[in-house]
XYZ file of C-alpha atoms in Angstrom:
737
model
C 63.615 -20.977 -60.773
C 61.895 -20.878 -57.406
C 59.592 -18.222 -58.569
C 58.425 -19.920 -61.747
C 57.715 -23.031 -59.655
C 55.731 -21.066 -57.225
C 54.047 -19.436 -60.108
C 53.046 -23.168 -61.805
C 51.764 -24.221 -58.584
C 49.550 -21.113 -57.917
C 48.350 -21.669 -61.407
C 47.451 -25.472 -60.801
C 45.569 -24.639 -57.617
C 43.655 -21.905 -59.209
C 42.630 -23.763 -61.970
C 41.894 -26.807 -59.826
C 43.914 -29.306 -62.092
C 44.771 -32.550 -60.097
C 48.465 -33.590 -60.213
C 49.366 -37.001 -61.134
C 51.220 -39.413 -58.733
C 54.338 -37.990 -57.765
C 57.366 -39.617 -59.414
C 60.721 -41.049 -57.937
C 62.708 -38.469 -56.149
C 65.877 -38.679 -58.113
C 66.061 -35.959 -60.860
C 66.801 -37.053 -64.388
C 67.585 -33.535 -66.200
C 70.357 -31.295 -64.986
C 70.014 -27.694 -63.618
C 70.643 -25.780 -66.944
C 68.089 -27.892 -68.867
C 65.444 -27.197 -66.220
C 65.896 -23.520 -65.882
C 65.223 -23.548 -69.848
C 62.249 -25.944 -69.614
C 60.722 -23.944 -67.006
C 61.151 -20.699 -69.014
C 59.382 -22.327 -72.109
C 56.398 -23.371 -69.696
C 56.279 -20.188 -68.129
C 56.173 -18.195 -71.502
C 53.603 -20.608 -72.695
C 51.401 -20.238 -69.707
C 51.831 -16.125 -69.571
C 51.021 -16.219 -73.299
C 47.830 -18.379 -72.580
C 46.826 -16.407 -69.426
C 47.047 -12.902 -71.655
C 44.883 -14.256 -74.321
C 42.513 -15.799 -72.004
C 42.164 -12.492 -70.135
C 41.746 -10.516 -73.212
C 38.709 -12.778 -74.394
C 37.282 -12.942 -70.927
C 37.206 -9.301 -70.699
C 35.543 -8.862 -74.230
C 33.098 -11.568 -73.286
C 32.169 -9.724 -70.108
C 31.908 -6.493 -72.065
C 29.440 -7.941 -74.508
C 27.415 -9.265 -71.480
C 27.375 -5.731 -69.886
C 26.660 -4.283 -73.627
C 23.427 -6.733 -73.836
C 22.420 -5.585 -70.360
C 22.905 -2.022 -71.006
C 21.037 -2.579 -74.579
C 18.114 -4.243 -72.914
C 17.651 -1.766 -69.831
C 18.445 1.489 -71.752
C 16.339 0.512 -74.601
C 13.464 0.320 -72.206
C 14.026 3.726 -70.889
C 14.598 5.255 -74.295
C 11.112 3.608 -75.248
C 9.351 4.948 -72.087
C 10.874 8.415 -73.049
C 9.462 8.658 -76.641
C 6.122 9.956 -76.080
C 4.895 8.986 -79.939
C 5.250 5.127 -79.231
C 3.359 2.864 -77.580
C 5.034 0.566 -74.817
C 3.847 -2.509 -76.813
C 6.120 -1.313 -79.747
C 9.206 -0.161 -77.613
C 9.210 -2.756 -74.563
C 12.829 -3.946 -75.272
C 13.677 -7.376 -73.873
C 15.282 -10.398 -75.105
C 11.986 -11.977 -76.637
C 11.663 -8.826 -78.996
C 15.374 -8.965 -79.823
C 15.114 -12.501 -80.654
C 12.662 -11.494 -83.749
C 14.049 -11.976 -87.325
C 14.160 -8.243 -88.291
C 16.770 -7.204 -91.054
C 17.048 -3.674 -92.463
C 19.998 -4.285 -94.689
C 22.722 -2.179 -92.975
C 25.018 -5.004 -92.040
C 26.692 -5.421 -88.798
C 26.000 -2.428 -86.787
C 27.994 -3.848 -84.078
C 31.368 -3.574 -86.072
C 30.378 -0.312 -87.766
C 30.106 1.221 -84.129
C 27.276 3.437 -82.806
C 27.701 6.897 -81.666
C 25.849 8.210 -78.695
C 22.209 9.033 -79.648
C 20.927 12.617 -80.421
C 17.415 13.401 -81.178
C 16.142 16.046 -83.846
C 15.266 18.206 -80.815
C 19.095 18.374 -80.149
C 18.630 16.248 -76.685
C 21.575 13.739 -76.712
C 22.126 11.016 -74.006
C 25.016 8.539 -72.603
C 24.180 5.268 -71.816
C 26.277 2.943 -69.535
C 26.576 0.952 -66.427
C 28.071 1.809 -62.953
C 28.780 -0.059 -59.523
C 25.326 0.022 -57.581
C 27.247 1.604 -54.552
C 28.499 4.544 -56.721
C 25.122 5.439 -58.341
C 24.177 8.011 -56.030
C 27.487 9.999 -55.886
C 27.762 9.656 -59.499
C 24.138 11.104 -60.101
C 25.048 14.083 -57.723
C 28.202 14.792 -59.309
C 26.397 14.857 -62.842
C 23.731 17.156 -61.540
C 26.472 19.655 -59.877
C 28.617 19.726 -63.302
C 25.907 20.084 -65.467
C 24.393 22.571 -63.107
C 20.910 20.579 -63.335
C 20.964 20.688 -67.226
C 20.727 17.025 -67.512
C 18.079 14.211 -66.697
C 19.477 10.977 -65.076
C 17.562 7.675 -65.313
C 18.511 4.108 -63.786
C 17.416 0.724 -63.710
C 18.882 -2.016 -61.652
C 20.833 -4.813 -63.216
C 18.843 -7.374 -61.277
C 21.454 -9.830 -60.782
C 25.208 -9.731 -59.915
C 27.506 -8.758 -63.115
C 30.803 -9.824 -63.999
C 33.053 -6.685 -63.867
C 35.591 -6.919 -67.072
C 38.073 -5.094 -65.218
C 38.479 -7.091 -62.026
C 36.723 -10.260 -63.238
C 34.645 -10.035 -59.893
C 30.817 -10.324 -59.319
C 29.340 -7.019 -58.500
C 26.023 -5.307 -58.116
C 25.584 -2.904 -60.872
C 23.229 -0.334 -62.139
C 22.222 0.703 -65.977
C 22.140 4.544 -66.470
C 21.003 6.915 -69.242
C 22.051 10.512 -69.000
C 19.876 12.972 -71.260
C 21.707 16.178 -71.900
C 22.419 18.866 -74.645
C 25.559 20.278 -75.905
C 29.092 19.363 -76.805
C 30.493 20.645 -73.536
C 28.023 18.702 -71.465
C 28.939 15.574 -73.310
C 32.727 16.069 -72.527
C 32.090 16.708 -68.944
C 29.784 13.685 -68.488
C 32.348 11.455 -70.228
C 35.024 12.498 -67.986
C 32.803 11.945 -64.767
C 32.198 8.545 -66.114
C 35.708 7.556 -66.506
C 36.513 8.837 -63.111
C 33.937 6.952 -61.534
C 34.694 3.530 -63.328
C 31.481 3.597 -65.282
C 31.394 1.667 -68.639
C 29.669 3.447 -71.554
C 27.878 1.587 -74.137
C 26.476 3.206 -77.519
C 22.586 2.426 -77.803
C 20.840 3.512 -80.944
C 17.386 4.920 -80.357
C 15.703 3.040 -83.381
C 14.444 -0.251 -82.143
C 15.200 -2.293 -85.246
C 19.054 -1.216 -84.767
C 18.903 -2.044 -81.191
C 17.358 -5.673 -82.269
C 19.986 -6.304 -84.773
C 22.809 -5.320 -82.413
C 21.252 -7.414 -79.963
C 21.576 -10.466 -82.237
C 25.253 -9.565 -83.410
C 26.292 -9.435 -79.710
C 24.604 -12.859 -78.852
C 26.341 -14.611 -81.959
C 29.798 -13.083 -81.051
C 29.316 -14.371 -77.334
C 28.238 -17.871 -78.508
C 31.635 -17.675 -80.618
C 33.659 -16.409 -77.533
C 32.241 -19.002 -75.287
C 33.423 -21.824 -77.776
C 36.904 -20.020 -78.059
C 37.215 -19.623 -74.300
C 36.310 -23.385 -73.471
C 38.711 -24.619 -76.172
C 41.485 -22.012 -74.527
C 40.663 -23.202 -70.928
C 40.968 -27.038 -72.080
C 44.320 -26.306 -73.892
C 45.645 -24.394 -70.741
C 44.350 -27.439 -68.387
C 46.368 -29.556 -70.494
C 49.578 -27.475 -70.225
C 49.101 -27.383 -66.582
C 48.522 -31.146 -66.407
C 51.808 -31.719 -68.157
C 53.592 -29.146 -65.914
C 51.939 -30.847 -62.547
C 53.084 -34.264 -63.401
C 56.343 -32.983 -62.931
C 56.113 -30.179 -60.730
C 57.043 -32.280 -57.618
C 60.365 -33.601 -59.041
C 61.159 -29.943 -60.254
C 60.579 -28.471 -56.980
C 62.312 -31.212 -55.073
C 65.257 -30.951 -57.689
C 65.464 -27.254 -57.005
C 65.223 -27.569 -53.198
C 68.054 -29.970 -53.221
C 70.508 -27.698 -55.374
C 69.777 -24.625 -53.314
C 70.401 -26.582 -50.113
C 73.565 -27.838 -51.494
C 74.604 -24.282 -52.342
C 73.661 -22.949 -49.079
C 75.841 -25.454 -47.297
C 78.810 -24.852 -49.577
C 78.479 -20.987 -48.641
C 79.091 -22.028 -45.089
C 82.638 -23.133 -46.116
C 85.550 -20.512 -45.832
C 88.856 -20.227 -47.664
C 91.980 -21.392 -45.685
C 95.000 -18.942 -45.228
C 96.524 -19.942 -48.543
C 93.284 -19.414 -50.360
C 93.564 -22.719 -52.199
C 91.277 -25.068 -50.360
C 88.006 -24.613 -48.415
C 87.483 -25.368 -44.692
C 84.220 -26.008 -43.279
C 83.430 -26.769 -39.541
C 80.502 -28.901 -38.282
C 79.183 -31.629 -35.802
C 78.821 -35.387 -36.428
C 77.495 -38.271 -34.074
C 80.683 -40.280 -32.966
C 79.098 -43.389 -34.406
C 78.691 -41.755 -37.699
C 82.422 -41.010 -37.886
C 83.738 -44.057 -39.736
C 80.792 -43.786 -42.333
C 81.512 -40.108 -43.153
C 85.041 -40.955 -43.674
C 84.217 -43.811 -46.064
C 81.932 -41.331 -48.004
C 84.705 -38.650 -48.097
C 87.019 -41.111 -49.611
C 84.686 -42.196 -52.287
C 83.709 -38.513 -53.065
C 87.620 -38.022 -53.733
C 87.707 -41.042 -55.961
C 84.660 -40.077 -57.813
C 85.678 -36.365 -58.423
C 89.374 -37.251 -59.549
C 90.584 -34.716 -57.403
C 94.656 -34.571 -56.875
C 94.045 -33.496 -53.254
C 92.037 -35.809 -50.822
C 89.491 -34.611 -48.437
C 90.951 -34.088 -44.849
C 88.579 -35.107 -42.088
C 89.918 -33.822 -38.785
C 88.793 -33.814 -35.103
C 89.187 -30.333 -33.422
C 88.859 -29.130 -29.951
C 86.094 -26.612 -29.108
C 84.759 -24.755 -26.060
C 81.223 -24.640 -27.974
C 78.432 -26.717 -26.562
C 77.637 -29.568 -29.140
C 74.213 -30.074 -30.236
C 71.968 -32.885 -28.847
C 70.975 -35.903 -30.847
C 68.963 -38.881 -29.797
C 68.254 -41.797 -32.105
C 64.488 -42.648 -32.167
C 62.177 -44.982 -33.892
C 58.408 -44.500 -34.592
C 57.523 -45.935 -30.796
C 60.045 -43.455 -28.865
C 59.847 -40.452 -31.168
C 56.642 -39.042 -29.704
C 57.650 -39.190 -26.223
C 60.805 -37.534 -27.398
C 58.849 -34.931 -28.928
C 57.098 -34.380 -25.639
C 60.143 -33.794 -23.806
C 61.689 -31.454 -26.608
C 58.574 -29.498 -26.627
C 59.714 -28.358 -22.993
C 63.236 -27.719 -23.932
C 65.925 -29.511 -25.750
C 68.499 -31.233 -23.409
C 72.243 -30.235 -23.066
C 74.711 -32.298 -24.638
C 75.115 -35.229 -22.599
C 72.415 -34.423 -20.274
C 70.333 -37.260 -18.860
C 67.208 -37.947 -21.300
C 63.717 -37.937 -19.480
C 62.090 -39.450 -22.367
C 63.525 -42.766 -21.216
C 61.636 -42.731 -17.949
C 58.461 -40.786 -19.626
C 57.895 -43.777 -21.882
C 56.396 -45.533 -18.749
C 55.855 -42.571 -16.448
C 53.714 -40.424 -18.728
C 51.034 -42.953 -19.607
C 50.937 -44.383 -16.419
C 50.261 -41.212 -14.500
C 47.594 -40.320 -17.300
C 46.213 -43.779 -16.465
C 46.000 -42.884 -12.682
C 43.658 -39.995 -13.443
C 41.559 -41.790 -16.468
C 41.269 -45.366 -14.725
C 38.623 -47.213 -16.017
C 39.002 -50.509 -18.098
C 36.202 -49.870 -20.181
C 37.283 -46.402 -21.175
C 40.538 -47.882 -21.687
C 39.393 -50.414 -24.087
C 37.874 -47.832 -26.162
C 41.156 -46.185 -26.346
C 42.941 -49.329 -26.877
C 40.867 -49.811 -30.194
C 41.455 -46.364 -31.394
C 45.262 -46.832 -30.941
C 45.231 -50.221 -32.658
C 43.160 -48.637 -35.444
C 45.859 -46.187 -36.105
C 48.859 -48.663 -35.767
C 47.388 -51.362 -38.135
C 46.601 -48.630 -40.602
C 50.074 -46.884 -40.166
C 51.378 -47.570 -43.582
C 48.396 -46.148 -45.462
C 47.861 -43.213 -42.963
C 51.679 -42.297 -43.057
C 51.311 -41.818 -46.970
C 48.090 -39.693 -46.869
C 47.726 -35.915 -46.342
C 45.960 -35.767 -42.800
C 44.300 -32.982 -41.111
C 45.886 -31.428 -38.171
C 44.001 -33.380 -35.535
C 44.280 -36.710 -37.126
C 47.891 -36.105 -37.890
C 48.572 -35.136 -34.203
C 46.713 -38.540 -33.144
C 48.701 -40.605 -35.732
C 51.941 -39.268 -34.426
C 51.048 -40.176 -30.847
C 49.600 -43.569 -31.741
C 51.916 -45.410 -29.621
C 51.603 -43.070 -26.919
C 47.787 -43.578 -26.838
C 48.373 -47.326 -27.080
C 50.388 -47.248 -23.470
C 47.956 -44.757 -21.907
C 45.146 -47.325 -23.000
C 46.866 -50.369 -21.688
C 47.790 -48.438 -18.375
C 44.069 -47.374 -18.118
C 42.881 -50.789 -18.345
C 45.424 -51.633 -15.633
C 44.392 -49.004 -13.307
C 40.816 -49.438 -14.279
C 41.240 -53.111 -12.851
C 42.868 -51.600 -9.838
C 39.824 -49.198 -9.155
C 37.533 -52.160 -10.487
C 35.705 -49.720 -12.668
C 34.099 -50.648 -15.889
C 32.061 -47.561 -17.192
C 31.986 -46.846 -13.171
C 30.406 -50.448 -12.794
C 32.316 -52.884 -10.389
C 32.785 -56.388 -11.291
C 33.839 -59.582 -9.565
C 36.548 -60.518 -11.567
C 39.236 -62.057 -9.354
C 37.077 -63.779 -7.169
C 34.386 -63.258 -4.351
C 34.182 -60.288 -2.092
C 35.711 -60.375 1.245
C 32.541 -59.009 2.790
C 29.414 -60.816 3.171
C 26.079 -60.771 5.675
C 25.777 -62.634 8.828
C 23.334 -65.312 8.999
C 19.759 -64.256 9.693
C 20.853 -60.486 10.206
C 20.722 -59.016 6.702
C 19.960 -61.718 3.948
C 19.061 -59.087 1.503
C 21.670 -56.633 2.396
C 23.975 -55.301 -0.287
C 25.601 -52.199 0.936
C 24.955 -52.201 4.888
C 25.354 -54.692 7.424
C 28.216 -56.241 5.666
C 31.196 -58.005 7.703
C 34.511 -59.294 6.741
C 34.136 -63.161 6.057
C 37.190 -64.148 4.228
C 40.804 -62.894 3.113
C 41.071 -59.288 1.091
C 39.899 -59.330 -2.371
C 42.989 -60.344 -4.430
C 43.366 -57.630 -6.905
C 42.114 -54.051 -6.805
C 39.361 -52.553 -4.923
C 36.654 -54.728 -3.407
C 33.403 -54.514 -5.390
C 31.542 -54.447 -2.094
C 32.441 -50.735 -1.559
C 30.435 -49.748 -4.453
C 27.280 -47.956 -3.256
C 28.228 -48.190 0.688
C 28.185 -45.307 2.934
C 32.072 -45.330 3.173
C 32.729 -45.654 -0.509
C 33.734 -42.219 -1.169
C 35.850 -41.565 2.278
C 37.721 -44.909 1.406
C 38.528 -44.128 -2.580
C 39.476 -40.562 -1.341
C 41.880 -41.767 1.176
C 43.363 -44.467 -1.220
C 43.792 -42.229 -4.259
C 45.170 -39.329 -2.332
C 47.729 -41.539 -0.586
C 48.704 -43.082 -3.832
C 49.027 -39.948 -5.334
C 51.457 -38.699 -2.656
C 53.420 -41.931 -2.785
C 53.527 -41.408 -6.682
C 54.569 -38.074 -6.581
C 57.321 -38.228 -3.889
C 58.612 -41.428 -5.847
C 58.789 -39.710 -8.910
C 60.596 -36.324 -7.633
C 62.995 -38.513 -5.804
C 63.806 -40.174 -8.842
C 64.169 -36.682 -10.346
C 66.441 -35.728 -7.718
C 68.309 -38.961 -8.004
C 68.933 -38.541 -11.748
C 70.197 -35.154 -10.526
C 72.975 -36.817 -8.559
C 73.833 -39.124 -11.445
C 73.985 -36.128 -13.926
C 76.143 -34.054 -11.583
C 78.608 -37.106 -10.894
C 78.778 -37.766 -14.733
C 79.784 -34.137 -15.172
C 81.966 -34.332 -12.114
C 80.142 -31.469 -10.607
C 80.183 -32.600 -6.883
C 78.469 -29.259 -5.697
C 75.077 -30.307 -7.042
C 74.328 -33.413 -5.067
C 71.459 -33.523 -2.480
C 66.334 -36.629 -0.621
C 63.121 -36.216 1.428
C 60.221 -38.793 1.576
C 59.295 -39.252 5.465
C 55.642 -38.868 4.286
C 55.690 -41.638 1.934
C 57.441 -43.911 4.631
C 54.689 -43.445 6.972
C 52.024 -43.995 4.404
C 53.604 -47.358 3.644
C 54.166 -48.293 7.291
C 50.385 -47.496 7.817
C 49.215 -49.746 5.012
C 51.552 -52.578 5.775
C 50.755 -52.698 9.590
C 47.107 -51.582 9.480
C 47.811 -48.780 12.124
C 44.972 -46.099 12.897
C 47.606 -43.289 13.144
C 46.521 -39.994 12.099
C 49.167 -39.069 9.664
C 47.875 -35.246 9.313
C 48.537 -35.008 13.365
C 52.198 -36.909 12.973
C 53.321 -34.379 10.063
C 51.927 -31.293 11.662
C 53.281 -31.782 15.354
C 56.547 -32.969 14.062
C 57.114 -29.422 13.400
C 55.043 -27.806 16.291
C 55.941 -30.127 19.029
C 58.931 -32.563 17.995
C 59.400 -33.600 21.639
C 55.855 -34.325 22.473
C 54.145 -37.591 23.227
C 52.911 -39.647 19.868
C 50.390 -41.825 21.811
C 48.302 -43.769 19.390
C 50.164 -41.845 16.353
C 53.339 -43.972 16.915
C 54.078 -46.195 13.916
C 57.282 -47.861 14.974
C 59.784 -47.820 17.719
C 62.303 -44.807 17.515
C 59.738 -42.571 15.633
C 60.226 -39.494 17.795
C 63.955 -39.762 17.667
C 63.956 -40.161 13.714
C 61.553 -37.194 13.370
C 63.656 -34.978 15.505
C 66.792 -36.076 13.363
C 65.038 -35.174 10.293
C 63.924 -31.811 11.453
C 67.611 -31.024 12.285
C 68.695 -32.320 8.974
C 66.159 -30.029 7.057
C 67.166 -27.042 9.005
C 70.751 -27.708 8.201
C 69.940 -28.583 4.580
C 68.790 -25.082 3.574
C 71.628 -22.960 4.406
C 73.890 -26.003 3.241
C 72.394 -25.605 -0.175
C 72.444 -21.794 -0.236
C 76.128 -20.720 0.982
C 78.640 -23.302 0.408
C 78.380 -23.522 -3.479
C 79.038 -19.676 -4.350
C 82.253 -19.518 -1.960
C 83.679 -22.918 -3.282
C 82.976 -21.548 -6.907
C 84.819 -18.264 -6.402
C 87.844 -20.258 -5.041
C 87.967 -22.679 -7.727
C 87.736 -19.794 -10.230
C 90.827 -18.055 -8.584
C 92.797 -21.282 -8.509
C 91.904 -21.842 -12.185
C 92.739 -18.497 -13.682
C 95.693 -17.728 -11.149
C 98.530 -16.230 -13.291
C 96.476 -15.833 -16.390
C 96.343 -12.137 -16.144
C 99.448 -11.805 -18.333
C 99.511 -12.934 -22.099
C 102.151 -13.084 -24.944
C 102.196 -10.353 -27.500
C 100.968 -11.462 -30.817
C 103.216 -11.367 -33.921
C 102.208 -10.306 -37.614
C 102.489 -14.257 -38.346
C 100.165 -14.998 -35.468
C 97.272 -12.835 -36.022
C 94.573 -13.852 -33.406
C 91.707 -12.561 -35.929
C 92.970 -15.475 -38.216
C 92.103 -18.217 -35.664
C 88.405 -19.538 -35.904
C 86.057 -18.649 -33.242
C 85.570 -22.062 -31.926
C 89.575 -22.253 -31.112
C 89.703 -18.990 -28.997
C 89.861 -19.372 -25.303
C 87.919 -16.782 -23.388
C 86.825 -16.240 -19.671
C 84.833 -13.763 -18.186
C 85.314 -12.159 -14.699
C 83.680 -14.163 -11.905
C 80.552 -12.084 -10.549
C 80.142 -13.381 -7.014
C 76.935 -11.651 -6.443
C 75.198 -13.020 -9.630
C 76.179 -16.489 -8.525
C 75.060 -16.177 -5.099
C 71.664 -14.887 -6.185
C 71.205 -17.621 -8.574
C 72.081 -20.301 -5.850
C 69.751 -18.364 -3.707
C 66.860 -18.640 -6.302
C 67.466 -22.328 -6.777
C 67.578 -22.926 -3.047
C 64.414 -21.052 -2.280
C 62.696 -23.141 -5.674
C 63.669 -26.286 -4.275
C 62.539 -26.057 -0.857
C 59.158 -24.476 -1.721
C 59.181 -27.246 -4.598
C 59.446 -30.064 -2.133
C 55.884 -28.970 -0.648
C 54.223 -27.399 -3.648
C 55.078 -30.053 -6.240
C 53.960 -32.827 -3.763
C 50.642 -31.006 -3.414
C 50.548 -30.623 -7.039
C 50.452 -34.485 -7.347
C 47.430 -34.720 -5.472
C 45.631 -33.921 -8.921
C 46.136 -37.505 -9.655
C 43.570 -38.008 -6.876
C 41.430 -35.005 -7.895
C 41.087 -36.179 -11.520
C 40.657 -39.608 -10.837
C 37.891 -38.998 -8.392
C 36.197 -36.515 -10.755
C 36.340 -39.155 -13.706
C 34.872 -41.805 -11.499
C 32.109 -39.543 -10.375
C 31.287 -38.197 -13.803
C 31.192 -41.822 -15.353
C 28.749 -42.768 -12.490
C 26.427 -39.648 -13.201
C 26.438 -40.853 -16.790
C 25.742 -44.560 -16.045
C 22.938 -43.871 -13.506
C 21.231 -40.693 -14.714
C 21.213 -41.856 -18.426
C 21.678 -45.547 -18.997
C 19.836 -46.651 -15.920
C 17.221 -43.925 -16.043
C 16.186 -44.854 -19.731
C 16.393 -48.450 -19.120
C 13.785 -48.247 -16.096
C 11.170 -47.642 -18.837
C 9.332 -50.248 -20.830
C 9.676 -48.297 -24.152
C 12.057 -49.458 -26.614
C 12.503 -46.276 -28.146
C 13.221 -44.661 -24.825
C 15.772 -47.254 -24.157
C 17.441 -46.808 -27.430
C 17.435 -42.889 -26.922
C 18.987 -43.265 -23.630
C 21.636 -45.656 -24.891
C 22.596 -43.190 -27.728
C 22.936 -40.422 -25.426
C 25.131 -42.305 -22.871
C 27.309 -43.313 -25.742
C 27.753 -39.768 -27.256
C 28.267 -38.522 -23.594
C 30.933 -41.016 -23.092
C 32.519 -40.591 -26.315
C 32.879 -36.742 -26.470
C 33.072 -36.107 -22.582
C 34.641 -38.888 -20.977
C 36.843 -40.047 -23.916
C 37.439 -36.880 -25.658
C 37.445 -33.830 -23.014
C 38.522 -35.999 -19.962
C 41.505 -37.665 -21.625
C 42.775 -34.305 -22.997
C 42.461 -32.901 -19.473
C 44.235 -36.075 -18.070
C 46.921 -35.688 -20.721
C 47.577 -31.904 -20.006
C 47.934 -32.627 -16.371
C 50.349 -35.356 -16.889
C 52.365 -33.189 -19.299
C 52.393 -30.551 -16.339
C 53.426 -33.044 -13.783
C 56.334 -34.457 -16.014
C 57.516 -30.971 -17.238
C 57.367 -29.085 -13.991
C 57.298 -31.468 -10.880
C 59.718 -34.194 -12.358
C 61.991 -32.589 -15.032
C 62.778 -29.439 -13.085
C 64.491 -31.554 -10.595
C 67.536 -32.412 -12.953
C 66.768 -31.245 -16.600
C 67.967 -27.869 -17.712
C 66.697 -28.002 -21.408
C 68.824 -25.136 -22.780
C 70.443 -27.146 -25.486
C 69.698 -27.103 -29.118
C 68.950 -30.195 -31.640
C 71.483 -31.600 -34.203
C 70.124 -30.771 -37.554
C 72.178 -32.534 -40.104
C 71.913 -31.902 -43.870
C 69.841 -34.191 -45.445
C 67.741 -34.696 -48.634
C 65.058 -36.698 -46.633
C 64.390 -33.679 -44.612
C 63.780 -31.452 -47.548
C 61.198 -33.971 -49.043
C 59.520 -34.122 -45.547
C 59.327 -30.380 -45.312
C 57.718 -30.139 -48.792
C 55.167 -32.475 -47.872
């Protein structure tokens, strides 16, 4: 039935017939009735296809015959020396003349290949243009040159009767003498796929045959049109029910596939199936099984029993339309283990926020917000439509885009950038000119005259000499703070995960640089943090001088350095030895086992109930722990440096936005011409839309994705589980969509 339904679908698509609106998903007929109905429709369509194919082939042959009759007639007329060109020029206008010699329908009587009184015969036909040269050479060699080959191009592509495709062809006429030559020529024509058609020498007969062919073509056109309409009606009738039939067959097939997973018990009297179900759905499943027992009038009820297993259960997270996209982002990295901490819970906030740090501009954020609101407000209509791949991807992540837009507006307000232009939104600037010193100054000679700007970057930094160093310092330190905070969150989650699974060996914290940054910002110190961090390792006991931020800093640095030196071997050596000891204690005395009996055949036990343990490989565990230790130590440095991409992309986005604003919009606005201003505005809008909102947003998205997958999730997330995929008819309908 699947084959028949696929055949119907292909025929509908080929004919270009539009199916009606899909009906309800519940089938109204049983499977046996559907199979008989599909067989009837298939037989009807196959018969119509056969008849249509035969008529179409005849129609194409008649078209070729008319073409051969026209071109070959001209060749024959030119070859007759006693005739004038005016009498024998064979074209469609001459054939339209009313000439009747009383011989009846010559096309039905059949015309043999021509032969003149001198014994010279000819064969006329049509062949593919690409084969004409090889065909002529083969004829020449076979007849040893005792033939004359003449050809004329068909002019326009011809529908081939056999393949039904439009191809370039050439009409030919071969003159020869003798029956043996004729037999050889006809065999060569057949081998080259040439179609031979009889053409009489008399022009009167040619005209009559031409008229008969034209009349028959007209009749065939009417017949073909009627057949096509009848076939389209049949396909429309099938198409209106095709979706329901496909879904019904899919459901039945899925049910039988699931039933095939069941096994007979030892008594061969009942079926046993093992599977997974969520704990919250256990009571619902028991109720459904009880109802199924009552409705089936079974004498034996269905037994639902929990069993112990050493297999790892599948992972299932209940999501809605808001959280589903974030869960898909995490699952793209790897499906979590059973009862492993789900990073999607934190990624709902951290992912769009890190995107916004790189994309911070509240003007661009408003544009993203409008796009997200458009997708959300039209989600009912869009969810019922067939979307292209890009629109479907954007629609699926509409709530991700919404949060990215909101956080971009927030970060843009912090950076005080609206399409790279600062605004005095939260009050006056903290800097101003002194009296009588710089009355017209904007970016130079400014001094601090009031409290700091309440929120975000002071607009006076815009255009000043120290704008770039200030923003570089700000964004770089923010990147380090965010990176260390997120990585520490990952390490903390790793601790909670290990504690939940009672794995005390996996518990480990760092962030001294972040502490120094916060102290420097809060105290206004001029300490060089580069100098502090470098000489913490090169000269731990040296004098800090002006780089001292707080009392006891030197002693704390020495303590942290010692802890770092101890932490590396502490992570590497104890765990493998402790695991080896635990393994020996766990399996001590398990070297012997009871002999089995005929009643207790171990092969009869299900796989999930068998206990097994492998020999402990100390070398493998040690190498594995060494790799993890090296990865963690190097990651503490490299992952922190990787978060500097937040600073780099934020700065690049800001500078590119400034270039577009100054070199496109302001440059065009400096002219008095309205057209020039309009062109500049259009170019600025397109550059902003395609480069800043398109390419830059995609770049920031990918970098935020990398920061979560590599720098954050590798601290605690294994991602080597597998999804819980329950049997569901709704899933079948979605797959068919």
